[in-house]
Amino acid sequence: METTSTPTHCPYCALQCGMNLSPTPEGGVEVTERVDFPVNRGALCGKGRTAPAVLSSRVRLTSPLVRSGGTLVPATWDEALDRIAGELGAIRAGHGPDALGVFGGGGLTNEKAYTLGKFARVVLGTSQIDYNGRFCMSSAAAGGIKAFGLDRGLPFPLEDIPKTGCVILVGSNLAETMPPALRFFTELRENGGTLIVVDPRRTRTAEQADLHLMPRPGTDLALALGLLHLVVAEGRVDEEYVRERTSGWEEARAAAMAHWPEHVERITGVSVPQLREAVRMFCEPEAAMVLTARGPEQQSKGTDTVGAWINLCLATGRAGRPLSGYGCLTGQGNGQGGREHGQKADQLPGYRKLDDPAARRHVAEVWGVDPDSLPGPGRSAYELLDALGTDIRSLLLMASNPVVSAPRAAHIEERLKSLDFLAVCDVVLSETAALADVVLPVTQWAEETGTMTSLEGRVLLRRRAITPPEGVRSDLEVMHELAARLGVEKGFPTDPEEVFEELRRASAGGPADYSGITYRRLVEENGVFWPCPAPATPPAPTAPTASAVDDDGEDAGFDVFPEDPARDEAAPVHPGTPRLFLDRFATDDGRARFVPVSHRPAAEEPDEEYPVFLTTGRVVAQYQSGAQTRRVDELNAAAPGPFVELHPRLAARLGAAEGDPLAVVSRRGRAVAPARITTGIRPDTVFMPFHWPGEGRANTLTNPALDPTSRMPEFKVCAVRVEVVER
């Protein structure tokens, strides 16, 4: 048994809180405080504290499962892998490589996300790969690239937030979604700064705000434009900054001026005095920030909405300056790194574009393949799932549970059932895995080493602390074995550090350049912010001379690098980049770009038949689709099931009392959950958390209308009617 604690990181959200894992006398592992990591300083939410519960063989998979006679039954690894390789090979031979789909996840380590993208394009030859991060941060990414030329969730570390003068927090309930982050905003207010929260609900986060704006769902774009109009009208534009560091202002200004305050009040329901107060609070301090989350991003106009908030920052000189800027609060644990290294439909490692000939040449050289052999961009996540059973005949899925998490989920469940073949790699038998033809049990966070990239752009090393159960293998081993069975014997190592060394080369020179980062640096520096280029002329690598081991002799999962270029005096080490854009933006001319945008309605507005808005979100005790957290007794006790949150006025019109079962009906389906009545929500809106399957599945209702740029579905707003269910 291991005898010392292992410093590592939480398996859940993008804060990637530091923790220690220590052995218990019973042979298990427990979480203990790790105060040296600056993001959480030892603090953890309930999910982090209870994370080891999912390591138990009582709740997790420990044997491959193969469907036989309609039932999933235990099988050997060879049987399961042979079945997958045989099915994929036959479908490719009969229908072509694009009949093979691959779907990844924002919880995969950088090494696994990188390898999955390589596996899809090199082994399978398919363009049909995307991941569930498309459902989370894609609109913010698209908006950031348009404006700044680069997407990184936060262009500054979290530690800057308490030092700024004002933060506008748009569509985030971080008090429940990432509780340890709330202290940065508490410290902001203690330091004399102010917090403005934009949310149609009075959440735990909104209760901390100096000003809470409650717009109608789907009107965040109009709200941002109304604030920018007032900035212009009140003479608060930073004219020198706009002239010297931006382009496109006149067009963006003209678009904003069409959104005068009274017009915006009618659209959003936010009063003109509140609009004026928000502008005053944001503009009076020397520095300020805008942070968005899923509220404004998960809309069919999410990219434009993000663009409008960025325009507000640019017009007031609040980007590319100390303690100021626009940032996105990334959701999933590796939502940032997951979209940088190749599992996204249109991207190659290093955040390179798949349709860029130079990028294809660079990555193909690292992979040892012909650039022309790489397929082009494929379908986005929802479009890929929607095509299952038609153009796409099989799916290899890792680290995702779209039966619960996808919009129009009942339809996606049917598409999954229509496949010729479905293979799932997971740690538990999720609702999606239960539909599979083969299920492979894979290692979890505490049983493997790998890197994650937090919402700050900080690359971290998550270290193996315990030995996985017999019968469980890593995703890297799965792809290695499948590649060999499909005729590719080399290029898919199982050692995560070896994969990371290749990722460094593949990312070198790209927007997300990791080439100067090593496992050794990640250990010694508590993470490194990208971009971090390698020295210009690194010395030739030599073989590692030692392997790091735990006190009991177990391989700790990473090698000690005496030959690390970062330690060569002739090759100065790049320190990493905690703060972006201070000198120039990542555009051709170094200027940030205003993007002119105008308000438009949500894809689906309330009408006589469906008169109420539905918005969705998370609760503190559950995470994403709940596949793991719903297996933890303590978390289930705190959040046992779905509910419908509604205002007393709406409840009175319906004749509903607290706890009554309510049916929420959209054009896509029906969900039933008990009423939770509160004045903390708009009377024209209901809220449902999306963590549960079955009749309370919120995503049965949600609208898959897609943003034209990011291809983000409109999770956050659709039209519904609400009915009391007769007992």
XYZ file of C-alpha atoms in Angstrom:
727
model
C 0.000 0.000 0.000
C 1.174 3.544 -0.749
C 2.462 5.219 2.388
C 2.716 8.881 1.402
C 0.295 11.431 0.092
C 0.353 12.380 -3.585
C -0.201 15.994 -4.699
C -2.697 16.084 -7.540
C -5.842 17.847 -8.777
C -9.596 17.434 -8.535
C -11.274 15.404 -11.324
C -14.156 17.816 -11.839
C -14.352 21.461 -12.967
C -11.859 23.722 -14.726
C -10.545 25.217 -11.481
C -8.577 21.967 -11.149
C -8.249 22.561 -7.409
C -5.140 21.178 -5.781
C -5.544 18.267 -3.361
C -3.489 15.538 -1.761
C -4.511 11.912 -1.921
C -3.542 9.869 1.111
C -3.969 6.146 1.761
C -6.470 4.900 4.342
C -5.962 1.902 6.640
C -8.717 0.093 4.748
C -6.711 0.226 1.532
C -8.595 3.108 -0.007
C -7.673 6.745 -0.468
C -8.892 9.997 1.019
C -8.598 13.632 0.044
C -6.480 15.830 2.289
C -5.745 19.538 2.152
C -3.153 20.928 -0.252
C -2.543 24.563 0.591
C 0.330 25.194 -1.834
C -1.877 25.421 -4.934
C -2.853 29.084 -5.387
C -6.265 28.590 -6.992
C -7.979 26.976 -3.999
C -5.372 27.150 -1.174
C -6.685 23.890 0.232
C -10.409 24.669 -0.049
C -12.608 22.125 -1.840
C -16.285 21.788 -2.632
C -18.277 18.694 -1.717
C -17.634 17.094 -5.089
C -13.880 17.388 -4.650
C -13.941 16.083 -1.081
C -15.969 13.021 -2.067
C -14.220 12.313 -5.378
C -12.561 9.087 -4.124
C -16.004 7.501 -3.701
C -16.175 6.871 -7.453
C -12.903 4.928 -7.283
C -14.734 2.174 -5.398
C -15.361 -1.072 -7.258
C -18.890 -0.835 -5.857
C -19.788 1.898 -8.334
C -17.295 1.600 -11.201
C -16.679 -0.772 -14.079
C -13.905 -3.344 -13.676
C -14.472 -5.635 -16.660
C -15.166 -5.119 -20.365
C -18.763 -5.707 -21.368
C -19.926 -7.035 -24.736
C -23.506 -7.163 -25.932
C -24.749 -10.685 -26.456
C -28.376 -11.537 -27.100
C -29.409 -7.986 -26.245
C -27.572 -7.969 -22.898
C -24.196 -6.624 -21.855
C -22.120 -9.471 -20.413
C -18.534 -9.580 -19.077
C -15.817 -10.359 -21.610
C -12.041 -10.483 -21.797
C -10.094 -7.507 -23.043
C -9.030 -9.388 -26.175
C -12.634 -10.290 -26.954
C -13.782 -6.723 -26.484
C -10.951 -5.110 -28.458
C -11.228 -7.656 -31.260
C -14.950 -6.943 -31.504
C -14.399 -3.179 -31.739
C -11.602 -3.445 -34.298
C -13.555 -5.957 -36.375
C -16.697 -3.836 -36.441
C -14.870 -0.588 -37.227
C -12.838 -2.265 -39.961
C -15.896 -3.822 -41.571
C -17.887 -0.583 -41.515
C -14.974 1.357 -42.973
C -14.535 -1.222 -45.722
C -18.225 -1.166 -46.578
C -19.083 2.519 -46.172
C -15.824 4.488 -46.127
C -13.901 6.117 -43.265
C -16.440 8.886 -42.647
C -18.955 6.244 -41.609
C -16.866 6.021 -38.425
C -17.617 8.637 -35.783
C -15.517 9.589 -32.751
C -16.825 11.628 -29.821
C -14.547 12.823 -27.028
C -14.849 14.794 -23.833
C -13.601 17.843 -21.985
C -12.568 15.644 -19.075
C -9.877 13.792 -21.040
C -6.281 14.691 -20.238
C -4.318 16.570 -22.878
C -2.476 13.362 -23.692
C -5.703 11.451 -24.297
C -7.416 14.263 -26.220
C -4.329 14.569 -28.433
C -4.172 10.825 -29.034
C -7.897 10.577 -29.757
C -7.630 13.206 -32.486
C -4.592 11.451 -33.937
C -6.333 8.061 -33.739
C -9.394 9.347 -35.609
C -7.387 10.938 -38.419
C -4.436 8.541 -38.765
C -5.887 5.136 -37.851
C -9.536 5.507 -38.832
C -9.036 8.184 -41.498
C -12.284 9.857 -40.512
C -13.175 13.523 -40.406
C -16.104 12.786 -38.092
C -14.692 13.687 -34.689
C -15.813 16.282 -32.165
C -16.285 16.481 -28.408
C -18.686 17.620 -25.719
C -16.692 20.800 -25.097
C -18.508 22.116 -28.157
C -21.496 22.341 -25.786
C -19.567 24.412 -23.250
C -17.021 26.999 -24.369
C -17.189 27.133 -28.168
C -18.985 30.486 -28.449
C -16.524 32.187 -26.119
C -13.670 30.607 -28.073
C -15.063 31.881 -31.379
C -15.658 35.353 -29.965
C -12.181 35.514 -28.490
C -10.532 34.459 -31.739
C -12.497 37.055 -33.726
C -11.551 39.865 -31.369
C -8.112 38.939 -30.046
C -6.823 36.347 -32.526
C -6.515 33.789 -29.721
C -8.765 31.851 -27.369
C -7.712 31.162 -23.817
C -10.450 31.023 -21.189
C -8.886 33.623 -18.912
C -6.114 35.833 -20.306
C -5.003 36.489 -16.727
C -4.748 34.380 -13.557
C -7.608 34.246 -11.079
C -5.430 36.037 -8.546
C -5.926 39.265 -10.559
C -9.680 39.359 -9.901
C -9.518 40.726 -6.313
C -7.215 43.520 -7.482
C -9.444 44.958 -10.209
C -12.094 47.633 -9.696
C -15.235 45.996 -11.071
C -16.274 42.646 -12.517
C -19.351 42.048 -14.642
C -20.139 38.346 -14.278
C -22.513 37.248 -17.036
C -24.481 34.011 -16.791
C -22.383 32.275 -14.150
C -23.460 30.770 -10.844
C -19.927 29.977 -9.736
C -20.963 29.795 -6.086
C -22.497 26.448 -7.064
C -20.536 25.431 -10.150
C -17.022 26.157 -8.805
C -17.423 27.214 -5.154
C -13.730 27.705 -4.283
C -13.586 30.475 -6.906
C -16.125 32.579 -5.006
C -13.424 33.767 -2.616
C -11.773 35.767 -5.410
C -14.970 37.788 -5.766
C -15.421 38.086 -2.006
C -11.884 39.485 -1.811
C -12.685 41.841 -4.698
C -15.476 43.416 -2.660
C -13.386 43.441 0.520
C -10.779 45.419 -1.431
C -13.350 48.032 -2.422
C -14.209 46.640 -5.850
C -17.724 45.926 -7.077
C -19.456 42.902 -8.572
C -22.256 43.054 -11.133
C -24.047 39.759 -11.819
C -26.198 39.215 -14.907
C -28.616 36.292 -14.463
C -32.391 35.766 -14.770
C -32.234 33.984 -11.386
C -31.165 35.295 -7.998
C -28.592 32.580 -7.474
C -26.169 32.145 -4.601
C -23.708 34.081 -6.742
C -26.158 36.910 -7.461
C -26.733 37.272 -3.715
C -23.084 38.385 -3.441
C -23.459 41.119 -6.067
C -23.493 44.865 -5.586
C -25.824 45.017 -8.583
C -27.923 42.157 -9.960
C -29.365 42.536 -13.467
C -32.124 40.024 -14.331
C -32.632 40.081 -18.112
C -35.111 37.938 -19.981
C -33.391 34.736 -21.134
C -31.818 35.194 -24.546
C -31.363 38.974 -24.307
C -27.783 39.213 -23.037
C -26.706 40.521 -26.449
C -29.125 43.448 -26.280
C -28.018 44.164 -22.714
C -24.348 44.409 -23.685
C -25.204 46.643 -26.641
C -27.299 48.894 -24.407
C -24.387 49.322 -22.014
C -22.056 50.159 -24.895
C -24.578 52.718 -26.195
C -24.488 54.442 -22.817
C -20.677 54.337 -22.738
C -20.700 56.285 -26.003
C -23.525 58.618 -25.032
C -21.928 59.486 -21.689
C -18.500 60.151 -23.183
C -16.816 57.211 -21.469
C -15.030 55.768 -24.533
C -11.251 55.518 -24.122
C -10.546 57.246 -27.429
C -6.744 56.963 -27.231
C -6.877 53.225 -26.534
C -9.407 52.659 -29.313
C -7.241 54.600 -31.759
C -3.933 52.932 -30.840
C -4.894 49.339 -30.037
C -8.063 48.426 -31.947
C -9.708 48.397 -35.370
C -13.323 48.373 -36.543
C -14.681 50.784 -33.941
C -16.877 52.908 -36.195
C -18.911 49.934 -37.415
C -19.316 48.528 -33.902
C -20.226 51.954 -32.563
C -22.933 52.405 -35.205
C -24.425 48.998 -34.341
C -24.484 49.816 -30.631
C -26.112 53.204 -31.139
C -29.179 51.455 -32.562
C -29.733 49.994 -29.061
C -30.773 53.020 -27.023
C -31.548 52.483 -23.318
C -35.349 52.556 -23.458
C -35.324 50.096 -26.366
C -32.999 47.783 -24.447
C -35.210 48.052 -21.366
C -38.172 46.824 -23.421
C -36.154 43.904 -24.815
C -34.406 42.803 -21.630
C -36.636 43.921 -18.788
C -33.625 45.629 -17.177
C -34.515 49.194 -16.243
C -32.717 52.236 -17.652
C -31.534 53.339 -14.168
C -29.961 49.903 -13.671
C -28.270 50.142 -17.064
C -26.831 53.537 -16.160
C -25.662 52.298 -12.767
C -23.922 49.317 -14.354
C -22.050 51.618 -16.739
C -21.002 53.902 -13.888
C -19.747 50.991 -11.764
C -17.838 49.488 -14.685
C -16.271 52.682 -16.029
C -15.284 54.637 -12.926
C -12.467 52.365 -11.644
C -9.122 52.346 -13.381
C -9.457 48.617 -14.194
C -12.389 46.284 -14.781
C -13.249 42.882 -16.226
C -16.100 41.079 -17.959
C -16.371 37.337 -17.358
C -18.922 35.203 -19.211
C -20.073 31.643 -18.707
C -22.667 29.353 -20.198
C -25.592 31.769 -19.778
C -24.739 34.074 -22.699
C -22.648 31.483 -24.553
C -25.130 28.606 -24.886
C -27.320 30.532 -27.297
C -27.848 30.427 -31.037
C -26.239 33.883 -31.077
C -23.631 33.111 -28.428
C -20.622 34.204 -30.491
C -22.191 37.599 -31.203
C -23.174 37.936 -27.548
C -19.612 37.304 -26.427
C -18.491 39.760 -29.102
C -20.757 42.467 -27.682
C -19.297 42.056 -24.196
C -15.785 42.148 -25.662
C -16.705 45.348 -27.526
C -17.677 46.882 -24.185
C -14.228 46.014 -22.830
C -12.441 47.393 -25.889
C -14.377 50.654 -26.028
C -13.491 51.381 -22.403
C -9.847 50.288 -22.730
C -10.410 47.230 -20.556
C -8.450 44.573 -22.476
C -4.729 43.971 -22.779
C -4.082 46.106 -19.722
C -3.134 45.037 -16.191
C -6.065 43.822 -14.064
C -8.499 44.271 -16.960
C -9.929 42.159 -19.736
C -12.539 39.779 -21.042
C -12.492 36.164 -19.897
C -14.542 32.983 -20.130
C -15.098 30.791 -17.076
C -14.398 27.439 -18.687
C -16.568 24.662 -17.264
C -15.166 21.162 -17.765
C -11.978 19.989 -16.100
C -9.966 20.092 -19.324
C -12.356 22.109 -21.415
C -9.467 24.420 -22.322
C -6.841 21.820 -23.210
C -9.462 19.552 -24.732
C -10.173 22.073 -27.462
C -6.514 22.822 -28.147
C -5.051 19.508 -29.186
C -7.099 17.890 -31.885
C -10.354 16.308 -30.767
C -12.365 19.217 -32.142
C -13.813 18.810 -35.647
C -11.790 21.584 -37.267
C -8.544 21.620 -35.306
C -5.120 20.062 -35.054
C -2.824 20.092 -31.989
C -1.571 23.447 -30.774
C -4.904 25.053 -31.684
C -3.952 24.880 -35.362
C -6.660 24.960 -38.011
C -7.221 21.721 -39.870
C -7.730 23.529 -43.191
C -4.425 25.439 -42.917
C -1.864 23.789 -45.261
C 1.089 24.851 -43.095
C -0.551 23.423 -39.996
C -1.260 20.146 -41.770
C 2.360 19.898 -42.908
C 3.717 20.566 -39.431
C 1.517 18.037 -37.640
C 1.837 15.440 -40.409
C 5.613 15.618 -40.076
C 5.370 14.989 -36.326
C 3.001 12.089 -36.976
C 5.069 10.687 -39.841
C 2.238 10.749 -42.368
C 1.476 12.476 -45.666
C -0.355 15.786 -45.090
C -2.740 14.874 -47.897
C -3.796 11.774 -45.950
C -5.309 13.856 -43.167
C -9.072 14.309 -43.588
C -10.585 17.771 -43.597
C -12.911 19.338 -41.026
C -15.910 17.288 -39.957
C -19.258 17.885 -38.297
C -19.675 19.769 -35.031
C -20.833 17.864 -31.950
C -24.611 18.112 -32.305
C -24.477 17.684 -36.066
C -22.327 14.587 -35.614
C -24.739 13.101 -33.074
C -27.712 13.986 -35.262
C -26.135 12.081 -38.185
C -25.708 8.838 -36.219
C -27.383 5.900 -37.879
C -27.457 7.666 -41.266
C -24.121 8.776 -42.732
C -22.285 7.740 -39.559
C -22.745 4.021 -38.896
C -20.544 3.544 -35.817
C -19.321 5.631 -32.895
C -16.348 5.358 -30.565
C -17.158 7.499 -27.536
C -14.939 8.535 -24.625
C -15.682 10.578 -21.497
C -19.142 11.789 -22.489
C -22.776 10.943 -21.752
C -24.890 12.558 -24.491
C -28.028 10.621 -23.532
C -28.249 13.089 -20.639
C -26.131 16.032 -21.783
C -27.066 16.631 -25.427
C -29.839 19.002 -26.467
C -33.022 17.359 -27.736
C -31.746 14.374 -25.788
C -34.574 11.935 -26.592
C -33.781 12.339 -30.276
C -30.063 11.809 -29.689
C -30.827 8.704 -27.631
C -32.736 7.308 -30.620
C -29.867 8.172 -32.958
C -27.447 6.281 -30.701
C -29.770 3.263 -30.721
C -29.885 3.351 -34.531
C -26.117 2.858 -34.940
C -24.723 -0.321 -36.418
C -22.113 -0.285 -33.656
C -21.403 1.749 -30.514
C -18.293 1.413 -28.338
C -17.931 3.399 -25.113
C -14.951 3.911 -22.811
C -16.013 5.008 -19.341
C -15.376 4.534 -15.650
C -19.053 3.836 -14.871
C -21.993 2.370 -16.766
C -23.471 5.699 -17.824
C -26.811 6.009 -19.563
C -24.950 6.160 -22.890
C -22.689 3.221 -22.051
C -25.784 1.162 -21.267
C -26.734 1.416 -24.975
C -23.325 0.280 -26.250
C -22.307 -2.899 -28.018
C -18.975 -2.858 -26.191
C -18.076 -1.004 -22.985
C -14.445 -0.696 -21.910
C -13.610 0.103 -18.244
C -10.891 2.750 -18.119
C -8.720 4.307 -15.463
C -9.737 7.373 -13.502
C -7.996 10.564 -12.429
C -6.296 9.075 -9.348
C -5.108 5.989 -11.242
C -3.240 7.686 -14.087
C -0.840 10.513 -14.803
C -1.573 13.235 -17.326
C -1.803 16.953 -17.882
C -4.851 19.197 -17.661
C -5.203 22.854 -18.666
C -7.273 24.927 -16.273
C -9.549 27.863 -17.031
C -6.526 30.142 -16.445
C -4.549 28.483 -19.239
C -2.338 26.902 -16.579
C -1.080 23.467 -17.636
C -1.021 21.132 -14.624
C 0.235 17.641 -13.865
C -2.383 15.347 -12.382
C -0.458 12.458 -10.854
C -1.216 8.816 -10.353
C -1.758 8.087 -6.676
C -3.099 4.527 -6.627
C -2.960 1.378 -8.710
C -6.081 0.788 -10.823
C -8.094 -2.360 -10.215
C -7.262 -5.474 -12.150
C -9.253 -5.514 -15.380
C -9.079 -1.733 -15.951
C -6.887 -0.110 -18.609
C -6.137 3.456 -19.624
C -7.619 5.154 -22.678
C -4.087 5.368 -24.072
C -3.785 1.591 -23.830
C -7.159 1.201 -25.541
C -6.100 3.358 -28.494
C -2.727 1.608 -28.694
C -4.394 -1.798 -28.886
C -7.054 -0.721 -31.370
C -4.494 0.995 -33.596
C -2.425 -2.190 -33.725
C -5.485 -4.291 -34.582
C -6.375 -1.834 -37.340
C -2.921 -2.014 -38.893
C -1.033 0.886 -37.281
C 1.662 -0.673 -35.134
C 3.565 2.475 -34.157
C 2.773 5.995 -33.041
C 0.374 5.299 -30.189
C 2.424 4.966 -26.995
C 0.799 4.101 -23.696
C 3.126 6.160 -21.500
C 1.535 9.591 -20.937
C 4.855 11.387 -20.697
C 5.928 9.985 -24.046
C 2.657 11.232 -25.514
C 3.198 14.656 -23.959
C 6.667 14.886 -25.493
C 5.096 14.332 -28.913
C 2.345 16.848 -28.113
C 5.047 19.395 -27.323
C 6.496 18.958 -30.805
C 3.092 18.994 -32.480
C 2.049 22.185 -30.674
C 5.361 24.003 -31.262
C 4.792 27.292 -33.049
C 1.018 27.033 -32.809
C -1.284 29.424 -30.948
C -1.376 27.026 -27.973
C 2.359 26.343 -27.817
C 3.290 23.825 -25.106
C 6.763 23.066 -26.468
C 8.593 24.659 -23.536
C 6.582 22.744 -20.925
C 7.838 19.507 -19.392
C 6.533 17.208 -16.682
C 9.485 18.266 -14.569
C 8.570 21.949 -14.859
C 4.950 21.217 -14.020
C 6.032 19.532 -10.797
C 8.563 22.185 -9.805
C 6.510 25.263 -10.778
C 3.006 24.130 -9.809
C 1.905 24.466 -13.416
C 2.950 26.584 -16.391
C 0.792 29.005 -18.384
C 0.726 28.639 -22.155
C 1.914 29.843 -24.595
C 5.311 28.601 -23.501
C 7.645 28.093 -26.460
C 10.726 25.937 -26.228
C 14.188 27.485 -26.390
C 15.120 28.393 -29.941
C 17.863 25.765 -30.211
C 17.229 22.999 -27.674
C 19.999 20.454 -27.138
C 19.535 16.995 -28.592
C 17.468 14.862 -26.214
C 18.995 11.947 -24.392
C 17.333 9.045 -22.677
C 15.992 9.623 -19.149
C 18.342 8.211 -16.550
C 15.932 7.715 -13.685
C 12.308 6.991 -13.044
C 10.410 8.742 -10.302
C 8.965 6.285 -7.823
C 6.795 6.507 -4.762
C 8.262 5.475 -1.414
C 6.840 1.988 -1.824
C 8.439 1.519 -5.228
C 5.326 2.173 -7.344
C 5.984 4.084 -10.559
C 4.712 7.607 -9.982
C 3.916 7.947 -13.669
C 6.493 10.505 -14.837
C 10.215 10.541 -15.557
C 12.928 12.756 -14.142
C 14.588 14.703 -16.965
C 18.245 15.523 -16.281
C 18.445 16.460 -19.971
C 15.499 18.872 -19.818
C 16.284 21.811 -22.181
C 14.771 24.057 -19.543
C 17.875 23.344 -17.436
C 20.429 24.213 -20.132
C 22.059 27.567 -19.403
C 22.563 28.239 -23.126
C 18.834 27.880 -23.748
C 16.904 30.282 -21.482
C 13.610 28.963 -20.222
C 10.423 30.692 -21.337
C 8.526 31.484 -18.109
C 5.087 30.846 -19.559
C 2.471 33.547 -20.104
C 0.124 34.195 -17.179
C -1.121 37.451 -18.729
C -1.870 37.771 -22.420
C -2.112 40.786 -24.740
C -0.278 43.333 -22.563
C 1.930 44.375 -25.495
C -0.127 43.325 -28.509
C -3.055 41.132 -29.445
C -2.599 37.881 -31.356
C -3.801 39.354 -34.635
C -1.747 40.064 -37.749
C -1.440 43.758 -36.908
C -1.430 43.363 -33.112
C -4.727 45.235 -32.770
C -7.903 43.901 -31.195
C -10.862 43.826 -33.545
C -14.272 45.242 -32.787
C -16.975 43.059 -34.341
C -20.231 44.881 -35.165
C -23.213 42.908 -33.834
C -26.917 43.559 -33.386
C -29.545 41.986 -31.183
C -31.805 39.296 -32.574
C -34.342 37.113 -30.768
C -33.658 33.620 -29.523
C -34.320 30.849 -32.031
C -37.495 30.033 -30.123
C -39.464 32.724 -28.286
C -42.496 32.100 -26.036
C -45.890 32.156 -27.752
C -49.482 31.304 -26.904
C -48.856 27.550 -26.894
C -45.494 27.683 -25.116
C -45.667 30.910 -23.074
C -42.741 30.503 -20.653
C -38.935 30.580 -20.973
C -36.942 27.551 -19.831
C -33.327 27.943 -18.794
C -31.060 25.199 -17.448
C -27.978 24.881 -15.279
C -26.191 23.076 -12.482
C -26.507 22.616 -8.731
C -23.631 22.517 -6.301
C -23.763 18.823 -5.387
C -23.877 17.376 -8.911
C -21.646 17.687 -11.962
C -22.485 17.728 -15.684
C -24.550 14.635 -16.656
C -24.175 13.262 -13.117
C -22.756 9.954 -14.340
C -20.194 9.994 -11.527
C -21.626 12.302 -8.862
C -24.990 10.495 -8.845
C -23.065 7.477 -7.525
C -21.889 9.322 -4.392
C -24.250 8.956 -1.418
C -23.312 12.255 0.219
C -23.924 14.200 -2.974
C -27.227 12.460 -3.649
C -28.384 13.306 -0.152
C -27.714 16.978 -0.880
C -29.238 16.941 -4.394
C -31.403 13.836 -4.828
C -33.164 14.702 -8.052
C -34.413 17.232 -10.589
C -36.822 20.067 -9.853
C -38.625 22.907 -11.591
C -37.876 26.314 -10.129
C -40.624 28.886 -10.698
C -41.868 32.203 -9.357
C -44.855 32.363 -6.950
C -46.886 34.341 -9.513
C -46.466 31.623 -12.115
C -47.170 28.947 -9.503
C -50.386 30.751 -8.539
C -51.547 30.894 -12.147
C -50.927 27.166 -12.468
C -52.420 26.301 -9.092
C -49.132 24.652 -8.105
C -47.829 24.212 -4.571
C -44.286 23.476 -3.371
C -43.370 19.903 -4.268
C -46.212 19.351 -6.729
C -45.145 17.383 -9.806
C -44.944 19.692 -12.797
C -44.750 18.753 -16.448
C -42.566 21.053 -18.502
C -43.368 20.624 -22.197
C -41.466 21.949 -25.221
C -41.747 21.206 -28.924
C -39.230 18.400 -28.379
C -40.652 16.532 -25.427
C -41.868 16.473 -21.842
C -40.072 16.369 -18.483
C -41.633 15.955 -15.041
C -40.146 17.120 -11.734
C -41.368 18.604 -8.422
C -42.011 22.333 -8.065
C -39.568 24.528 -6.182
C -41.188 27.938 -5.667
C -38.982 30.990 -5.146
C -39.026 34.731 -5.697
C -35.457 34.423 -6.950
C -36.446 33.835 -10.567
C -38.251 35.909 -13.164
C -42.029 35.264 -13.322
C -41.776 34.484 -17.055
C -39.034 31.861 -16.596
C -38.577 28.368 -15.158
C -35.280 26.705 -14.368
C -34.306 23.012 -14.378
C -30.921 21.433 -13.530
C -29.687 19.021 -16.205
C -27.893 16.304 -14.199
C -30.545 13.567 -14.273
C -31.874 11.063 -16.821
C -35.398 9.674 -17.013
C -38.594 11.653 -16.841
C -36.831 14.618 -15.195
C -34.249 14.961 -17.975
C -34.060 18.696 -18.701
C -32.308 18.193 -22.030
C -35.333 16.397 -23.384
C -36.687 19.926 -23.734
C -33.739 21.991 -24.932
C -33.395 23.418 -28.412
C -30.533 22.273 -30.694
C -30.643 25.502 -32.725
C -26.975 26.221 -33.506
C -24.863 29.350 -33.424
C -23.751 29.871 -37.045
C -20.097 30.358 -36.065
C -19.417 28.199 -33.005
C -22.096 25.552 -33.692
C -23.111 25.843 -30.043
C -26.671 24.629 -29.321
C -29.121 26.964 -27.601
C -29.287 25.170 -24.247
C -30.029 28.282 -22.224
C -33.334 29.409 -23.699
C -36.366 27.737 -25.229
C -40.145 28.079 -25.046
C -42.174 25.745 -22.824
C -45.507 25.391 -21.126
C -45.855 24.189 -17.552
C -48.671 21.985 -16.278
C -49.523 20.502 -12.901
C -49.490 16.707 -13.089
C -52.556 15.118 -11.556
C -51.630 12.865 -8.663
